[in-house]
GROMACS .gro file of C-alpha atoms in nm:
model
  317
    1UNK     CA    1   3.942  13.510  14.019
    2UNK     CA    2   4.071  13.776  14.231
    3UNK     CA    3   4.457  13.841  14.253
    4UNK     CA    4   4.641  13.726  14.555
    5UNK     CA    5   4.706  14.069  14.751
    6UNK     CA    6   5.091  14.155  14.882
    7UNK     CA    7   5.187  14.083  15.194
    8UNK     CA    8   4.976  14.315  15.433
    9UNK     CA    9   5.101  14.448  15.757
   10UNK     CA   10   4.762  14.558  15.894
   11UNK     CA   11   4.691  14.224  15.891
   12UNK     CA   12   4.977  14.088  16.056
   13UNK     CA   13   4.942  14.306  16.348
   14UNK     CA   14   4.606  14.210  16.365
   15UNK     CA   15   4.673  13.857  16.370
   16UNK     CA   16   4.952  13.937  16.680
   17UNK     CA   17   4.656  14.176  16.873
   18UNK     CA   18   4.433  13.840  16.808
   19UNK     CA   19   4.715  13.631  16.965
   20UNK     CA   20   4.783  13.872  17.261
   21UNK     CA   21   4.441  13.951  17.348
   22UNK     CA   22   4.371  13.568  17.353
   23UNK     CA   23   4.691  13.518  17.617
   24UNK     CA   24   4.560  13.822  17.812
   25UNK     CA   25   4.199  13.670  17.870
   26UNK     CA   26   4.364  13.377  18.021
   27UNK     CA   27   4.546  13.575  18.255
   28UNK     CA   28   4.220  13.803  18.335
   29UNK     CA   29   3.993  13.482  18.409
   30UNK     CA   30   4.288  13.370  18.615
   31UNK     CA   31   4.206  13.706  18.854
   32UNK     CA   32   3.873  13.640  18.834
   33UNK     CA   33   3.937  13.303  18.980
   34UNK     CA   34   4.202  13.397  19.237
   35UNK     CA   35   4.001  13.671  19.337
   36UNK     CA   36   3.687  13.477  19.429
   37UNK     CA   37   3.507  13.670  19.184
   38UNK     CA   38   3.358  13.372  18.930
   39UNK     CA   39   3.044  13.460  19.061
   40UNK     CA   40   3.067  13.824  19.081
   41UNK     CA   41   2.792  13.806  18.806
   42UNK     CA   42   2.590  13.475  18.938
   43UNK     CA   43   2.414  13.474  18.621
   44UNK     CA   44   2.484  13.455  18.189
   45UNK     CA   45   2.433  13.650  17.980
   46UNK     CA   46   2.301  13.910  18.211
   47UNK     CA   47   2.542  13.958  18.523
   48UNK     CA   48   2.193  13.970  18.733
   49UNK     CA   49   1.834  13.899  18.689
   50UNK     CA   50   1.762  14.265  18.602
   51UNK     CA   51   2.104  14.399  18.443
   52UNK     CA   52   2.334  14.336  18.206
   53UNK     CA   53   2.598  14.530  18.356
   54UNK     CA   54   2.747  14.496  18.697
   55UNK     CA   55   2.579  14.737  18.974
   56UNK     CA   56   2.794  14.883  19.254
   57UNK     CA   57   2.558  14.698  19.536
   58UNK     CA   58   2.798  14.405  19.374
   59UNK     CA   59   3.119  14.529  19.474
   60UNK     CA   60   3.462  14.456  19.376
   61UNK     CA   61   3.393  14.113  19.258
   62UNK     CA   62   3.090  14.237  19.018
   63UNK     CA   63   3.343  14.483  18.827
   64UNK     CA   64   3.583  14.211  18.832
   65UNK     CA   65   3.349  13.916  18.664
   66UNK     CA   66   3.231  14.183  18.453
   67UNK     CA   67   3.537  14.357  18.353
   68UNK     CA   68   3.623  13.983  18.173
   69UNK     CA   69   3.286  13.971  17.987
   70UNK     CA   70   3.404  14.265  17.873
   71UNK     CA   71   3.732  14.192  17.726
   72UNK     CA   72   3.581  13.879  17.570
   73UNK     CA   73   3.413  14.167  17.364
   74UNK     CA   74   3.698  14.329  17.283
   75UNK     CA   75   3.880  13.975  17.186
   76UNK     CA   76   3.573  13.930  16.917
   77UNK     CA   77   3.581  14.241  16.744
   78UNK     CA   78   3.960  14.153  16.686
   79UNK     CA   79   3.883  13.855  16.574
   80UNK     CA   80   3.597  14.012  16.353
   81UNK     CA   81   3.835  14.288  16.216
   82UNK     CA   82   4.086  14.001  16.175
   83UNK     CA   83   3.796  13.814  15.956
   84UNK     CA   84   3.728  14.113  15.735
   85UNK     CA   85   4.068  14.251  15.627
   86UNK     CA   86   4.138  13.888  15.459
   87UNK     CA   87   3.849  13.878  15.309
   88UNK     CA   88   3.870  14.215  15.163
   89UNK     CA   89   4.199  14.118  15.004
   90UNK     CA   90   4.059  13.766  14.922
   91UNK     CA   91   4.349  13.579  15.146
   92UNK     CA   92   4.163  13.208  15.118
   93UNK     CA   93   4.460  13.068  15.350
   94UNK     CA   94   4.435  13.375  15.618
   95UNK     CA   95   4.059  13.399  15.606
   96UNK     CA   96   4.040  13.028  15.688
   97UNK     CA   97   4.229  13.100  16.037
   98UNK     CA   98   4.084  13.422  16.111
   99UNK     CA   99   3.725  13.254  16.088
  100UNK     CA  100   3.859  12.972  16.271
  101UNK     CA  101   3.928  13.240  16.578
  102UNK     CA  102   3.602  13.381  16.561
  103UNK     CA  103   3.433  13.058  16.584
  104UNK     CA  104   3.632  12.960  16.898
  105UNK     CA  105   3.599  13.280  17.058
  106UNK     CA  106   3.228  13.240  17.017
  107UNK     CA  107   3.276  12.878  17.169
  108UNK     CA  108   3.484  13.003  17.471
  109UNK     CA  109   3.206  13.253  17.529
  110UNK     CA  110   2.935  13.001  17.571
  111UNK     CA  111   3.143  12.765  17.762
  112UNK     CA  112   3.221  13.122  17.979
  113UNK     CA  113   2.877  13.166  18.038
  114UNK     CA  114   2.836  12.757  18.114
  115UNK     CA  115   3.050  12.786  18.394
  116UNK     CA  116   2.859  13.041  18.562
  117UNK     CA  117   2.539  12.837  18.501
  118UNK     CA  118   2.704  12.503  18.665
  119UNK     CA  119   2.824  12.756  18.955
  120UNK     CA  120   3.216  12.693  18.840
  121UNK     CA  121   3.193  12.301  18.852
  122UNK     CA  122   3.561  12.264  18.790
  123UNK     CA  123   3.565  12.022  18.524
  124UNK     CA  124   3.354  12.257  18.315
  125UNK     CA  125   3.609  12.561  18.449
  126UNK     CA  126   3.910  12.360  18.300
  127UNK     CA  127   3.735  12.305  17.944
  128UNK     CA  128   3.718  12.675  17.935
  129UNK     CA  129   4.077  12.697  18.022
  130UNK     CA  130   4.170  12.415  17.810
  131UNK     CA  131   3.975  12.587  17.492
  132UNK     CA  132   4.185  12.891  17.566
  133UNK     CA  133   4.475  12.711  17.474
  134UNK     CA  134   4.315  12.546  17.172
  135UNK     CA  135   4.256  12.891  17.017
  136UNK     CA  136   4.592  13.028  17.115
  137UNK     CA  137   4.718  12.762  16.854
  138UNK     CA  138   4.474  12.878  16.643
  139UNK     CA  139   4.574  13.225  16.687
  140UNK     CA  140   4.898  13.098  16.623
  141UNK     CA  141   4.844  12.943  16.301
  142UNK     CA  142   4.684  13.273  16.195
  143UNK     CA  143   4.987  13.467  16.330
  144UNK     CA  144   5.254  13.191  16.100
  145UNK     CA  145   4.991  13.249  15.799
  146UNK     CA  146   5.046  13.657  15.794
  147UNK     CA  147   5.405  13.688  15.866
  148UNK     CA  148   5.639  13.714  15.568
  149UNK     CA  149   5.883  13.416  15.607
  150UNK     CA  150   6.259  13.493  15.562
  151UNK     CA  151   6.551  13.232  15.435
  152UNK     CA  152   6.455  12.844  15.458
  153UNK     CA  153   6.630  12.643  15.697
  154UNK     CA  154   6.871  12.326  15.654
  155UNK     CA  155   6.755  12.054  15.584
  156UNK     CA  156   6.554  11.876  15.869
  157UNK     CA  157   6.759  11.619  16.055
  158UNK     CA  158   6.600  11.260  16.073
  159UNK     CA  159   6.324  11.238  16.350
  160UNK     CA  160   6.279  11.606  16.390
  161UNK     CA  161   5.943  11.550  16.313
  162UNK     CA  162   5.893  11.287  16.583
  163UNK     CA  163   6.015  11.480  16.814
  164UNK     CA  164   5.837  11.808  16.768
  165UNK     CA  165   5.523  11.614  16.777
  166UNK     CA  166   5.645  11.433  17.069
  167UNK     CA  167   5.668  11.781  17.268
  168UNK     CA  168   5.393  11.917  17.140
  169UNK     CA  169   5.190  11.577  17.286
  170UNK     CA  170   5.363  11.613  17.623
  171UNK     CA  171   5.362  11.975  17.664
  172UNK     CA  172   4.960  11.939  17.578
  173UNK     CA  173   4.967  11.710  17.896
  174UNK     CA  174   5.128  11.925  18.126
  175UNK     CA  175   4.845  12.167  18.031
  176UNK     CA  176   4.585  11.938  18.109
  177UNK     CA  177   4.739  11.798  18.429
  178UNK     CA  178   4.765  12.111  18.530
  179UNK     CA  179   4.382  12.233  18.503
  180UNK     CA  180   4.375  11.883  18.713
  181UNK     CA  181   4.591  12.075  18.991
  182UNK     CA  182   4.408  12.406  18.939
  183UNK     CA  183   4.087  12.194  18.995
  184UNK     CA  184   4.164  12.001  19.313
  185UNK     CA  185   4.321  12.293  19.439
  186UNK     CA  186   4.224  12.618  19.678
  187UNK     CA  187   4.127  12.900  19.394
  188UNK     CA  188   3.826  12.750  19.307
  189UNK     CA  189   3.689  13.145  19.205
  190UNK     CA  190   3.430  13.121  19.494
  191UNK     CA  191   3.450  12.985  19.838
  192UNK     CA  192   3.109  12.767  19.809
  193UNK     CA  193   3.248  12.644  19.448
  194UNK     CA  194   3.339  12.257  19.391
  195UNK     CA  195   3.643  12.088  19.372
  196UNK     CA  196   3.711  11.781  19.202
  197UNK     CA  197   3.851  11.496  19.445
  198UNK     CA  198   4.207  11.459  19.333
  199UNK     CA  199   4.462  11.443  19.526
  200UNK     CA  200   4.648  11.778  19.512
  201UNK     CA  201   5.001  11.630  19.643
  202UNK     CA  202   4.944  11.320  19.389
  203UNK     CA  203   4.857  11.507  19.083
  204UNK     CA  204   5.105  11.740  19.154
  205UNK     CA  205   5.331  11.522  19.096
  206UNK     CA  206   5.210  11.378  18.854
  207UNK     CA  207   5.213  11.733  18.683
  208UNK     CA  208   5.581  11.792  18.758
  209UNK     CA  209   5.712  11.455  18.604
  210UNK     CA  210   5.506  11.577  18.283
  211UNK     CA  211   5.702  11.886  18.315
  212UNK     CA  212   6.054  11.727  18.338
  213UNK     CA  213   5.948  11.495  18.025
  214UNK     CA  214   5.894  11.781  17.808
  215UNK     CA  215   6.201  11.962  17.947
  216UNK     CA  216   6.402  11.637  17.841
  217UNK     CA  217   6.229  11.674  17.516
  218UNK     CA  218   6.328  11.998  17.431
  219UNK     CA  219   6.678  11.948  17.520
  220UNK     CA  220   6.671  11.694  17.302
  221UNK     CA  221   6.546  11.974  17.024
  222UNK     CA  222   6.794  12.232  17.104
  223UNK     CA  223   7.051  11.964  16.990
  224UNK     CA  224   6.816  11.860  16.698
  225UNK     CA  225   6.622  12.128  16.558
  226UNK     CA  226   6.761  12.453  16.395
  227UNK     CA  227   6.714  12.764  16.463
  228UNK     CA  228   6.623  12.986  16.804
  229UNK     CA  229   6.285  12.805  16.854
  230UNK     CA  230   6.400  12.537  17.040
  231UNK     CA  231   6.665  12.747  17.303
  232UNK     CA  232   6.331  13.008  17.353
  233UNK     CA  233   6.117  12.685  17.475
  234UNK     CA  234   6.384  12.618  17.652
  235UNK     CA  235   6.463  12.953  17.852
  236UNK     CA  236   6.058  12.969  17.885
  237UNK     CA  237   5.999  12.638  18.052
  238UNK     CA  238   6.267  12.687  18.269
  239UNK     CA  239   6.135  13.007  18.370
  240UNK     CA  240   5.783  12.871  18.437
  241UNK     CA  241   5.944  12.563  18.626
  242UNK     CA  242   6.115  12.757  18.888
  243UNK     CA  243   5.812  12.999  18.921
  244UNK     CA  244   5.590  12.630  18.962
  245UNK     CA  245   5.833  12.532  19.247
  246UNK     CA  246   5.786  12.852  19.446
  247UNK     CA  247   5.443  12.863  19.433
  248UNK     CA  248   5.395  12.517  19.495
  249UNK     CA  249   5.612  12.548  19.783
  250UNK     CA  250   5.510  12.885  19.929
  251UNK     CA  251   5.140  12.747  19.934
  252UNK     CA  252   4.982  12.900  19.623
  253UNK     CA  253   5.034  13.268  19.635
  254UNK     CA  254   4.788  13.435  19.396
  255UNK     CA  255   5.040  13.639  19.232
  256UNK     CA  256   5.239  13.394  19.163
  257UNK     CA  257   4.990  13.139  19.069
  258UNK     CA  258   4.868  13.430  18.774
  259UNK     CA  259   5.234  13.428  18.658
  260UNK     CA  260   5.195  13.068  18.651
  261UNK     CA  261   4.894  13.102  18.431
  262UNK     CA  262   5.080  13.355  18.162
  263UNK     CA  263   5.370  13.115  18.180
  264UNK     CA  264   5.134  12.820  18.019
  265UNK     CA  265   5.081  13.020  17.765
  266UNK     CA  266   5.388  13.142  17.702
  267UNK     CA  267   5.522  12.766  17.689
  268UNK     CA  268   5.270  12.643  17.484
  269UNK     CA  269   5.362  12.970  17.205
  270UNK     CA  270   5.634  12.835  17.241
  271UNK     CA  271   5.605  12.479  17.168
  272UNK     CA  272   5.405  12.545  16.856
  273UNK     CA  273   5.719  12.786  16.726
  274UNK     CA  274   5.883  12.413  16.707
  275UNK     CA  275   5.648  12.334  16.393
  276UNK     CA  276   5.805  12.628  16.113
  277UNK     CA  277   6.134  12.511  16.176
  278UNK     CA  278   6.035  12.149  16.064
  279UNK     CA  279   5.743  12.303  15.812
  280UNK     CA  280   5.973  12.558  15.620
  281UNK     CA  281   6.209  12.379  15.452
  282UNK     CA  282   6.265  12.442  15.117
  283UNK     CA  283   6.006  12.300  14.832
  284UNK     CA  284   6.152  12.116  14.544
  285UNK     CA  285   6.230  12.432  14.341
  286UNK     CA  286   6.461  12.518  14.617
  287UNK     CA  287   6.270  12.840  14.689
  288UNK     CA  288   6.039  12.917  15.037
  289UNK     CA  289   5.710  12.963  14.975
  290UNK     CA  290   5.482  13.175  15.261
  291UNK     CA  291   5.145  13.079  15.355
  292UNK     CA  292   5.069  13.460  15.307
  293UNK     CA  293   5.252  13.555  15.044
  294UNK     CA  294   5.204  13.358  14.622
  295UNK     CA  295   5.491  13.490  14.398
  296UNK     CA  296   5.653  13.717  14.651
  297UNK     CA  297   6.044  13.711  14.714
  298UNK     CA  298   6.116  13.595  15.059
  299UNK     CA  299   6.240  13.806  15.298
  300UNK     CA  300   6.482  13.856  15.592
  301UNK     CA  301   6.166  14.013  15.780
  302UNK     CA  302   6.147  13.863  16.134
  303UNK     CA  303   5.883  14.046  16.322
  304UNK     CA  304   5.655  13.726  16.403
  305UNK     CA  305   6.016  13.559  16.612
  306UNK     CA  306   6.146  13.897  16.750
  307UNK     CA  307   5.749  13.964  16.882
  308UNK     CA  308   5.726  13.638  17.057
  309UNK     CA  309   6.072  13.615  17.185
  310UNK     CA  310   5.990  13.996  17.320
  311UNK     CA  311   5.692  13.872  17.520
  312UNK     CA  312   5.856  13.517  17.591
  313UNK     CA  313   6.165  13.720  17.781
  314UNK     CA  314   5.893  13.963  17.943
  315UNK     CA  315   5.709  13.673  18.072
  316UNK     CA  316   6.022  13.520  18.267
  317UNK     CA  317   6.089  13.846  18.442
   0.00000   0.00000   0.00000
């Protein structure tokens, strides 16, 4: 059997590109969207009977569909790279997530090309969206498995468990209520594209009291939980409240509504950072033990938390 390899940095970074590149696709079939462009290419795989690239007869919103096909591209060969590099060093753990990204970008690419085929039906439109955000926990998990893990912290405090699941439930909800509000709302990524019945003042608010429920939650957390995890959530959903309650009452401004879109994501990276502060405690030994690293000293490394706190703050400008 093959030695567990050290700790690899390549890797790591690789597993943060994977993470970031996964956000940014979000954000880039949010302008596709918002621009009117989901049909730029009316057809999958080619973007026209005849071509698979967009021609200039199709204008802005031809380079702007296909301009996302193409960064789907670039997310799989990350994710491909990613998939490689722990297999080369035989990381069983890290290979496990980096194949598990792979996979769902391949998903998310057929469920792309689906919602061209169903000419954006928006329940098929928020699956995509919603599978986004299934593989940023995915990319997540592969991010927690490559990062070096520094001092364990106290012991967890009775129902901090509960609780993080709890939040991790609710904020889920907001995210789907939300696709339900993206759905029965005006950027429907073409003007002949369907919407589907709701309600927009009614599941609106329905979306908003999901919103203060998770915001009650993590206050609870930043009380409960230790460590910075809990006061980033915090600072982040506040941030993506206020920019909700603008939008929502300046009647859906695109940019603000593609803010709103990296703010999701930025609130649901940071709801999963809940989980290591309730997951790394200390094993009965008394020593931490990374999912990346077998017989290595822990360290006071901190690159995964300073990276996502970085792009957490830059998100709330």
């Amino acid at each position: 059997m093959a030695a567990v390899q050290p700790y690899s940095p390549v890797l790591h970074r690789f597993a943060l590109a994977n993470l970031v590149v996964n956000v940014a696709i979000v954000v880039t079939g949010g302008a596709v969207r918002l621009s009117n462009s989901g049909l730029g290419c009316p057809t999958w795989p080619r973007c026209t009977d005849d071509s698979y690239v967009a021609t200039p007869e199709m204008g802005i919103h031809g380079a702007i569909e296909f301009g996302n096909r193409t960064l789907t591209g670039v997310v799989g060969v990350i994710a491909l790279i990613s998939v490689l590099l722990a297999w080369r060093m035989h990381r069983r753990g890290e290979l496990r997530w980096a194949l598990g990204v792979l996979a769902g970008v391949a998903v998310q690419g057929l469920v792309g090309g689906a919602t061209v085929r169903v000419r954006l039906n928006p329940w098929v439109v928020g699956m995509h969206f919603l599978l986004s955000i299934a593989l940023i926990a995915v990319t997540y998990g592969l991010v927690r498995a490559t990062a070096r893990i520094g001092s364990p912290n106290p012991p967890n405090p009775r129902g901090a468990r509960p609780l993080v699941i709890a939040t991790t439930v609710a904020s889920a909800a907001v995210l789907v209520a939300g696709v339900l509000v993206t759905g029965a709302g005006p950027h429907s990524g073409d003007t002949g594209a369907a919407r589907n019945g709701f309600d927009p003042e009614q599941i609106s608010q329905i979306h908003a009291d999901l919103v203060f429920l998770v915001l009650g939650l993590t206050l609870a957390a930043v009380f409960l939980l230790p460590g910075r995890a809990p006061k980033v959530l915090l600072g982040v959903l506040l941030g993506q409240g206020l920019i909700g309650f603008v939008q929502y009452f300046t009647d859906l401004p695109r940019v603000l509504v593609a803010a709103h879109m990296l703010g999701a994501c930025l609130v649901w990276i940071a709801t999963l950072r809940l989980w290591p502060s309730i997951k790394s405690a200390a094993g009965p030994s008394g020593e931490l033990t990374s999912a990346s690293t077998v017989g290595h000293q822990p360290s006071a490394e901190r690159s995964l938390e300073d990276n996502l706190t970085v792009a957490n703050t830059a998100g709330n400008r």
